[in-house]
Tab-separated table of C-alpha atoms in Angstrom:
chain	number	residue	atom	x	y	z
A	110	GLU	CA	6.173	-54.798	29.529
A	111	PRO	CA	9.778	-53.552	29.722
A	112	GLY	CA	9.795	-52.427	26.086
A	113	TRP	CA	6.603	-50.433	26.421
A	114	ALA	CA	7.796	-48.861	29.691
A	115	ARG	CA	11.096	-47.863	28.081
A	116	ALA	CA	9.261	-46.430	25.050
A	117	ARG	CA	6.924	-44.532	27.322
A	118	GLU	CA	9.852	-43.112	29.285
A	119	GLU	CA	11.542	-41.999	26.026
A	120	ALA	CA	8.335	-40.349	24.784
A	121	GLU	CA	7.830	-38.588	28.092
A	122	ALA	CA	11.473	-37.427	28.058
A	123	ALA	CA	11.056	-36.087	24.521
A	124	LEU	CA	7.851	-34.348	25.533
A	125	ARG	CA	9.545	-32.761	28.549
A	126	GLU	CA	12.405	-31.597	26.337
A	127	LEU	CA	9.974	-30.049	23.886
A	128	ARG	CA	8.077	-28.349	26.683
A	129	GLU	CA	11.330	-26.897	27.999
A	130	VAL	CA	12.180	-25.620	24.538
A	131	VAL	CA	8.837	-23.918	23.944
A	132	ARG	CA	8.202	-22.880	27.544
A	133	PRO	CA	9.564	-19.324	27.050
A	134	LEU	CA	7.278	-18.848	24.038
A	135	ARG	CA	4.195	-19.522	26.189
A	136	GLU	CA	5.017	-17.031	28.892
A	137	PRO	CA	2.711	-13.969	28.992
A	138	GLY	CA	4.193	-10.930	27.329
A	139	TYR	CA	7.062	-12.864	25.737
A	140	GLY	CA	6.145	-11.721	22.243
A	141	GLU	CA	5.877	-8.072	23.242
A	142	ALA	CA	9.152	-8.225	25.174
A	143	LEU	CA	10.865	-9.878	22.213
A	144	ARG	CA	9.497	-7.222	19.886
A	145	ARG	CA	10.691	-4.386	22.160
A	146	LYS	CA	14.099	-5.988	22.456
A	147	ALA	CA	14.382	-6.363	18.693
A	148	GLU	CA	13.238	-2.751	18.195
A	149	ARG	CA	15.817	-1.454	20.693
A	150	ALA	CA	18.528	-3.494	19.025
A	151	ARG	CA	17.492	-2.206	15.592
A	152	LYS	CA	17.485	1.433	16.755
A	153	ARG	CA	20.858	0.965	18.401
A	154	ARG	CA	22.321	-0.519	15.210
A	155	LEU	CA	20.903	2.321	13.159
A	156	ARG	CA	22.231	4.903	15.628
A	157	LEU	CA	25.704	3.406	15.601
A	158	GLN	CA	25.645	3.132	11.845
A	159	ARG	CA	24.500	6.744	11.497
A	160	ARG	CA	27.267	7.947	13.814
A	161	LYS	CA	29.793	5.954	11.866
A	162	LEU	CA	28.620	7.431	8.585
A	163	GLU	CA	28.593	10.959	10.029
A	164	ALA	CA	32.116	10.519	11.363
A	165	ARG	CA	33.275	9.190	8.035
A	166	ALA	CA	31.592	12.034	6.169
A	167	ALA	CA	33.276	14.593	8.435
A	168	LYS	CA	36.612	12.920	7.851
A	169	GLU	CA	36.111	12.966	4.082
A	170	GLU	CA	35.134	16.635	4.172
A	171	GLU	CA	38.263	17.535	6.125
A	172	ALA	CA	40.383	15.511	3.699
A	173	ALA	CA	38.774	17.344	0.777
A	174	ARG	CA	39.533	20.757	2.313
A	175	ALA	CA	43.138	19.733	2.868
A	176	ALA	CA	43.429	18.431	-0.695
A	177	GLU	CA	42.352	21.812	-2.085
A	178	ARG	CA	45.409	23.431	-0.505
A	179	GLU	CA	47.791	20.938	-1.987
A	180	ALA	CA	49.303	20.580	-5.430
A	181	LYS	CA	47.932	18.497	-8.293
A	182	ILE	CA	49.737	15.406	-7.115
A	183	ASP	CA	48.103	15.776	-3.702
A	184	GLN	CA	44.668	16.163	-5.335
A	185	TRP	CA	45.236	12.964	-7.291
A	186	ARG	CA	46.238	11.163	-4.098
A	187	ALA	CA	43.127	12.437	-2.285
A	188	LYS	CA	40.975	11.162	-5.130
A	189	CYS	CA	42.556	7.721	-4.824
A	190	ILE	CA	41.995	7.725	-1.064
A	191	GLN	CA	38.360	8.711	-1.557
A	192	GLU	CA	37.790	5.840	-3.950
A	193	VAL	CA	39.268	3.401	-1.441
A	194	GLU	CA	37.092	4.807	1.340
A	195	GLU	CA	33.980	4.471	-0.792
A	196	LYS	CA	34.774	0.834	-1.463
A	197	ASN	CA	35.362	0.270	2.258
A	198	ARG	CA	32.071	1.988	3.072
A	199	GLU	CA	30.207	-0.249	0.640
A	200	GLN	CA	31.838	-3.292	2.220
A	201	GLU	CA	30.941	-2.074	5.712
A	202	LEU	CA	27.333	-1.449	4.701
A	203	LYS	CA	27.155	-4.918	3.182
A	204	ALA	CA	28.711	-6.458	6.299
A	205	ALA	CA	26.235	-4.608	8.533
A	206	ALA	CA	23.337	-5.767	6.355
A	207	ASP	CA	24.556	-9.355	6.480
A	208	SER	CA	24.898	-9.136	10.267
A	209	VAL	CA	21.371	-7.807	10.751
A	210	LEU	CA	19.837	-10.334	8.390
A	211	SER	CA	21.813	-13.185	9.923
A	212	GLU	CA	20.158	-12.526	13.288
A	213	VAL	CA	16.722	-12.786	11.709
A	214	ARG	CA	17.722	-15.934	9.845
A	215	LYS	CA	18.955	-17.454	13.105
A	216	LYS	CA	15.547	-16.833	14.674
A	217	GLN	CA	13.889	-18.407	11.666
A	218	ALA	CA	16.214	-21.407	11.885
A	219	ASP	CA	15.382	-21.872	15.570
A	220	THR	CA	11.670	-21.774	14.801
A	221	LYS	CA	12.105	-24.298	11.995
A	222	ARG	CA	14.058	-26.574	14.330
A	223	MET	CA	11.229	-26.414	16.866
A	224	THR	CA	8.756	-27.250	14.117
A	225	ASP	CA	10.869	-30.244	13.068
A	226	VAL	CA	11.034	-31.442	16.680
A	227	LEU	CA	7.265	-31.179	16.993
A	228	ARG	CA	6.760	-33.043	13.726
A	229	GLY	CA	9.163	-35.752	14.868
A	230	LEU	CA	7.282	-36.057	18.154
A	231	GLU	CA	4.013	-36.550	16.291
A	232	LYS	CA	5.566	-39.242	14.129
A	233	LEU	CA	7.098	-40.962	17.146
A	234	ARG	CA	3.783	-41.029	18.996
A	235	LYS	CA	2.039	-42.411	15.929
A	236	LEU	CA	4.589	-45.214	15.603
A	237	ARG	CA	4.412	-46.030	19.307
A	238	LYS	CA	0.623	-45.968	19.197
A	239	GLU	CA	0.582	-48.375	16.252
A	240	ALA	CA	3.053	-50.678	17.997
A	241	ALA	CA	0.925	-50.636	21.154
A	242	ALA	CA	-2.249	-51.326	19.130
A	243	ARG	CA	-0.660	-54.417	17.613
A	244	LYS	CA	-0.097	-55.631	21.160
A	245	GLY	CA	-3.682	-54.872	22.131
A	246	VAL	CA	-2.884	-51.769	24.163
A	247	CYS	CA	-4.896	-48.668	23.210
A	248	PRO	CA	-4.599	-45.292	24.978
A	249	PRO	CA	-7.831	-43.590	25.992
A	250	PRO	CA	-9.372	-41.058	23.573
A	251	SER	CA	-8.834	-38.314	26.129
A	252	ALA	CA	-5.058	-38.828	25.847
A	253	ASP	CA	-5.204	-38.461	22.054
A	254	GLU	CA	-7.321	-35.343	22.363
A	255	ALA	CA	-5.001	-33.797	24.931
A	256	PHE	CA	-1.957	-34.553	22.799
A	257	GLU	CA	-3.547	-33.118	19.641
A	258	ASN	CA	-4.660	-29.970	21.470
A	259	GLN	CA	-1.170	-29.469	22.837
A	260	VAL	CA	0.400	-29.997	19.401
A	261	GLU	CA	-2.034	-27.609	17.689
A	262	SER	CA	-1.354	-24.964	20.314
A	263	LEU	CA	2.378	-25.276	19.727
A	264	LYS	CA	1.915	-25.194	15.937
A	265	THR	CA	-0.118	-22.000	16.177
A	266	LEU	CA	2.524	-20.418	18.358
A	267	LEU	CA	5.333	-21.408	15.995
A	268	LYS	CA	3.371	-20.158	12.996
A	269	THR	CA	2.930	-16.778	14.691
A	270	ARG	CA	6.668	-16.614	15.410
A	271	THR	CA	7.456	-17.511	11.794
A	272	GLU	CA	5.190	-14.796	10.409
A	273	LEU	CA	6.690	-12.238	12.803
A	274	TYR	CA	10.245	-13.088	11.744
A	275	GLU	CA	9.320	-12.986	8.063
A	276	ALA	CA	7.781	-9.529	8.529
A	277	GLU	CA	10.921	-8.378	10.332
A	278	GLU	CA	13.095	-9.698	7.508
A	279	ARG	CA	10.984	-7.902	4.883
A	280	ALA	CA	11.226	-4.648	6.836
A	281	LEU	CA	14.988	-4.970	7.099
A	282	ARG	CA	15.309	-5.685	3.398
A	283	VAL	CA	13.227	-2.616	2.549
A	284	MET	CA	15.417	-0.499	4.811
A	285	LEU	CA	18.621	-1.857	3.265
A	286	GLU	CA	17.280	-1.368	-0.254
A	287	GLY	CA	16.521	2.254	0.646
A	288	GLU	CA	20.099	2.753	1.842
A	289	GLN	CA	21.439	1.179	-1.342
A	290	GLU	CA	19.178	3.426	-3.419
A	291	GLU	CA	20.525	6.491	-1.582
A	292	GLU	CA	24.049	5.288	-2.241
A	293	ARG	CA	23.259	4.873	-5.943
A	294	LYS	CA	21.798	8.389	-6.039
A	295	ARG	CA	24.941	9.813	-4.463
A	296	GLU	CA	27.076	7.977	-6.997
A	297	MET	CA	24.904	9.284	-9.843
A	298	GLU	CA	25.107	12.867	-8.542
A	299	LYS	CA	28.865	12.561	-8.217
A	300	LYS	CA	29.112	11.248	-11.776
A	301	GLN	CA	26.917	14.055	-13.097
A	302	LYS	CA	29.026	16.621	-11.253
A	303	LYS	CA	32.164	15.260	-12.889
A	304	GLU	CA	30.475	15.389	-16.293
A	305	ARG	CA	29.463	19.040	-15.728
A	306	GLU	CA	32.981	19.950	-14.684
A	307	LYS	CA	34.346	18.186	-17.757
A	308	LEU	CA	31.953	20.033	-20.081
A	309	LEU	CA	32.778	23.347	-18.419
A	310	GLN	CA	36.485	22.722	-18.882
A	311	GLN	CA	35.919	21.852	-22.556
A	312	LYS	CA	33.930	25.048	-23.022
A	313	LEU	CA	36.699	27.129	-21.432
A	314	GLU	CA	39.286	25.510	-23.666
A	315	MET	CA	37.121	26.103	-26.747
A	316	ASP	CA	36.510	29.754	-25.819
A	317	SER	CA	40.248	30.161	-25.270
A	318	LYS	CA	40.984	28.796	-28.735
A	319	LEU	CA	38.342	30.994	-30.347
A	320	PHE	CA	38.815	34.235	-28.435
A	321	GLY	CA	42.201	33.994	-26.772
A	322	ASP	CA	43.334	33.701	-23.202
A	323	PRO	CA	40.668	35.070	-20.813
A	324	ALA	CA	43.442	36.516	-18.631
A	325	GLU	CA	44.530	38.789	-21.503
A	326	PHE	CA	41.115	39.365	-23.098
A	327	PRO	CA	38.135	39.318	-20.725
A	328	LEU	CA	35.469	37.180	-22.414
A	329	ALA	CA	32.579	39.199	-20.982
A	330	HIS	CA	33.728	42.294	-22.872
A	331	LEU	CA	34.970	40.444	-25.943
A	332	LEU	CA	31.798	38.407	-26.482
A	333	GLN	CA	29.358	41.280	-25.960
A	334	PRO	CA	28.962	42.011	-29.734
A	335	PHE	CA	28.244	38.358	-30.371
A	336	ARG	CA	25.637	38.288	-27.600
A	337	ASP	CA	23.985	41.410	-29.054
A	338	TYR	CA	23.876	39.750	-32.453
A	339	TYR	CA	22.449	36.406	-31.323
A	340	LEU	CA	19.906	38.035	-28.999
A	341	GLN	CA	18.689	40.715	-31.393
A	342	ALA	CA	15.751	38.522	-32.485
A	343	GLU	CA	14.372	38.766	-28.935
A	344	HIS	CA	13.989	42.527	-29.351
A	345	SER	CA	13.110	42.935	-33.052
A	346	VAL	CA	10.618	41.031	-35.225
A	347	ALA	CA	12.392	42.191	-38.397
A	348	ALA	CA	15.676	40.807	-37.090
A	349	LEU	CA	13.919	37.528	-36.210
A	350	ILE	CA	12.570	37.195	-39.764
A	351	GLN	CA	15.949	38.051	-41.307
A	352	ILE	CA	17.875	35.586	-39.119
A	353	ARG	CA	15.329	32.847	-39.732
A	354	HIS	CA	15.565	33.465	-43.495
A	355	GLU	CA	19.329	33.117	-43.377
A	356	TRP	CA	19.145	29.946	-41.340
A	357	ASP	CA	16.540	28.378	-43.611
A	358	GLN	CA	19.062	28.475	-46.449
A	359	TYR	CA	21.068	25.808	-44.634
A	360	LEU	CA	18.192	23.436	-43.859
A	361	VAL	CA	19.450	20.848	-46.342
A	362	PRO	CA	20.890	17.345	-46.014
A	363	ALA	CA	24.606	17.014	-45.383
A	364	ASP	CA	25.201	15.634	-48.905
A	365	HIS	CA	23.227	18.347	-50.758
A	366	PRO	CA	25.317	19.667	-53.722
A	367	GLU	CA	24.157	23.283	-53.414
A	368	GLY	CA	24.366	23.829	-49.698
A	369	SER	CA	25.597	22.556	-46.353
A	370	CYS	CA	23.905	21.899	-43.021
A	371	ILE	CA	24.512	23.974	-39.913
A	372	PRO	CA	27.342	22.557	-37.770
A	373	PRO	CA	26.204	21.318	-34.329
A	374	GLY	CA	28.755	23.440	-32.446
A	375	TRP	CA	31.641	25.841	-32.728
A	376	VAL	CA	33.819	25.588	-35.825
A	377	LEU	CA	37.337	25.555	-34.481
A	378	PRO	CA	40.134	27.155	-36.520
A	379	SER	CA	42.460	24.828	-38.359
A	380	LEU	CA	46.110	24.507	-37.385
A	381	PRO	CA	48.605	26.965	-38.937
A	382	THR	CA	49.979	25.815	-42.294
A	383	SER	CA	53.077	28.004	-42.224
A	384	ASP	CA	55.556	29.436	-39.722
A	385	THR	CA	54.431	32.976	-40.517
A	386	TRP	CA	50.838	32.121	-39.727
A	387	ALA	CA	51.885	30.329	-36.544
A	388	THR	CA	53.799	33.437	-35.443
A	389	ALA	CA	50.707	35.592	-35.951
A	390	VAL	CA	48.539	33.179	-33.965
A	391	ARG	CA	50.984	33.240	-31.078
């Protein structure tokens, strides 16, 4: 009948289209060639990214050396530039990660599209087979078996491709998470370095208030008696017992009426209460 012939031609056309789509997947060595191509592309991306990071690091190092020779305003400007570069680097890393993952997602989308086409072909054949059965036309069992074998073969192939792409995506995510972790470590180290520099500056300011300007009074010579006093317990048991006895007198709560607790740090001198005192301090 004309309708059945037209339906058969459409089914055969769809089958030919599907075969053309999946033909490259059935070629010998296609999977290995695809894997080698993906590996070369991944190594090339990593190499370019590493060169870009190395070039950027060298540029930042040169900018830091130049900033050291400049005045305070130039140091502040270099700090601002560094912050901008770090933000740009984070954006570039994120863009590179999105680009790499988008390629994997595109492969996954292509595989899903092939799966949908195969599922649609199965449904179409089922509908056509039911329509033919209502008209008393039944295809031979060998045709059904051949079609099912072909479909199962294609399903197995698509499943293998899907698992391969999922494994590639997981590997890329692990790699990107490692890079992000390294970036977080660098940020933490930078923050800790700033905290150490801040504490050191506070200590220098406190020592200056307690013992004067280090340029006029070298602290190493000025603090030697204090070091001898605080370290005498390391050389004398009697001194250790005496110092511990004196300290134990202050092991009381902060609100105790007959004593006071030991302060946690240096006790800074109060501000001068008169002009005469201020003159002496100067």
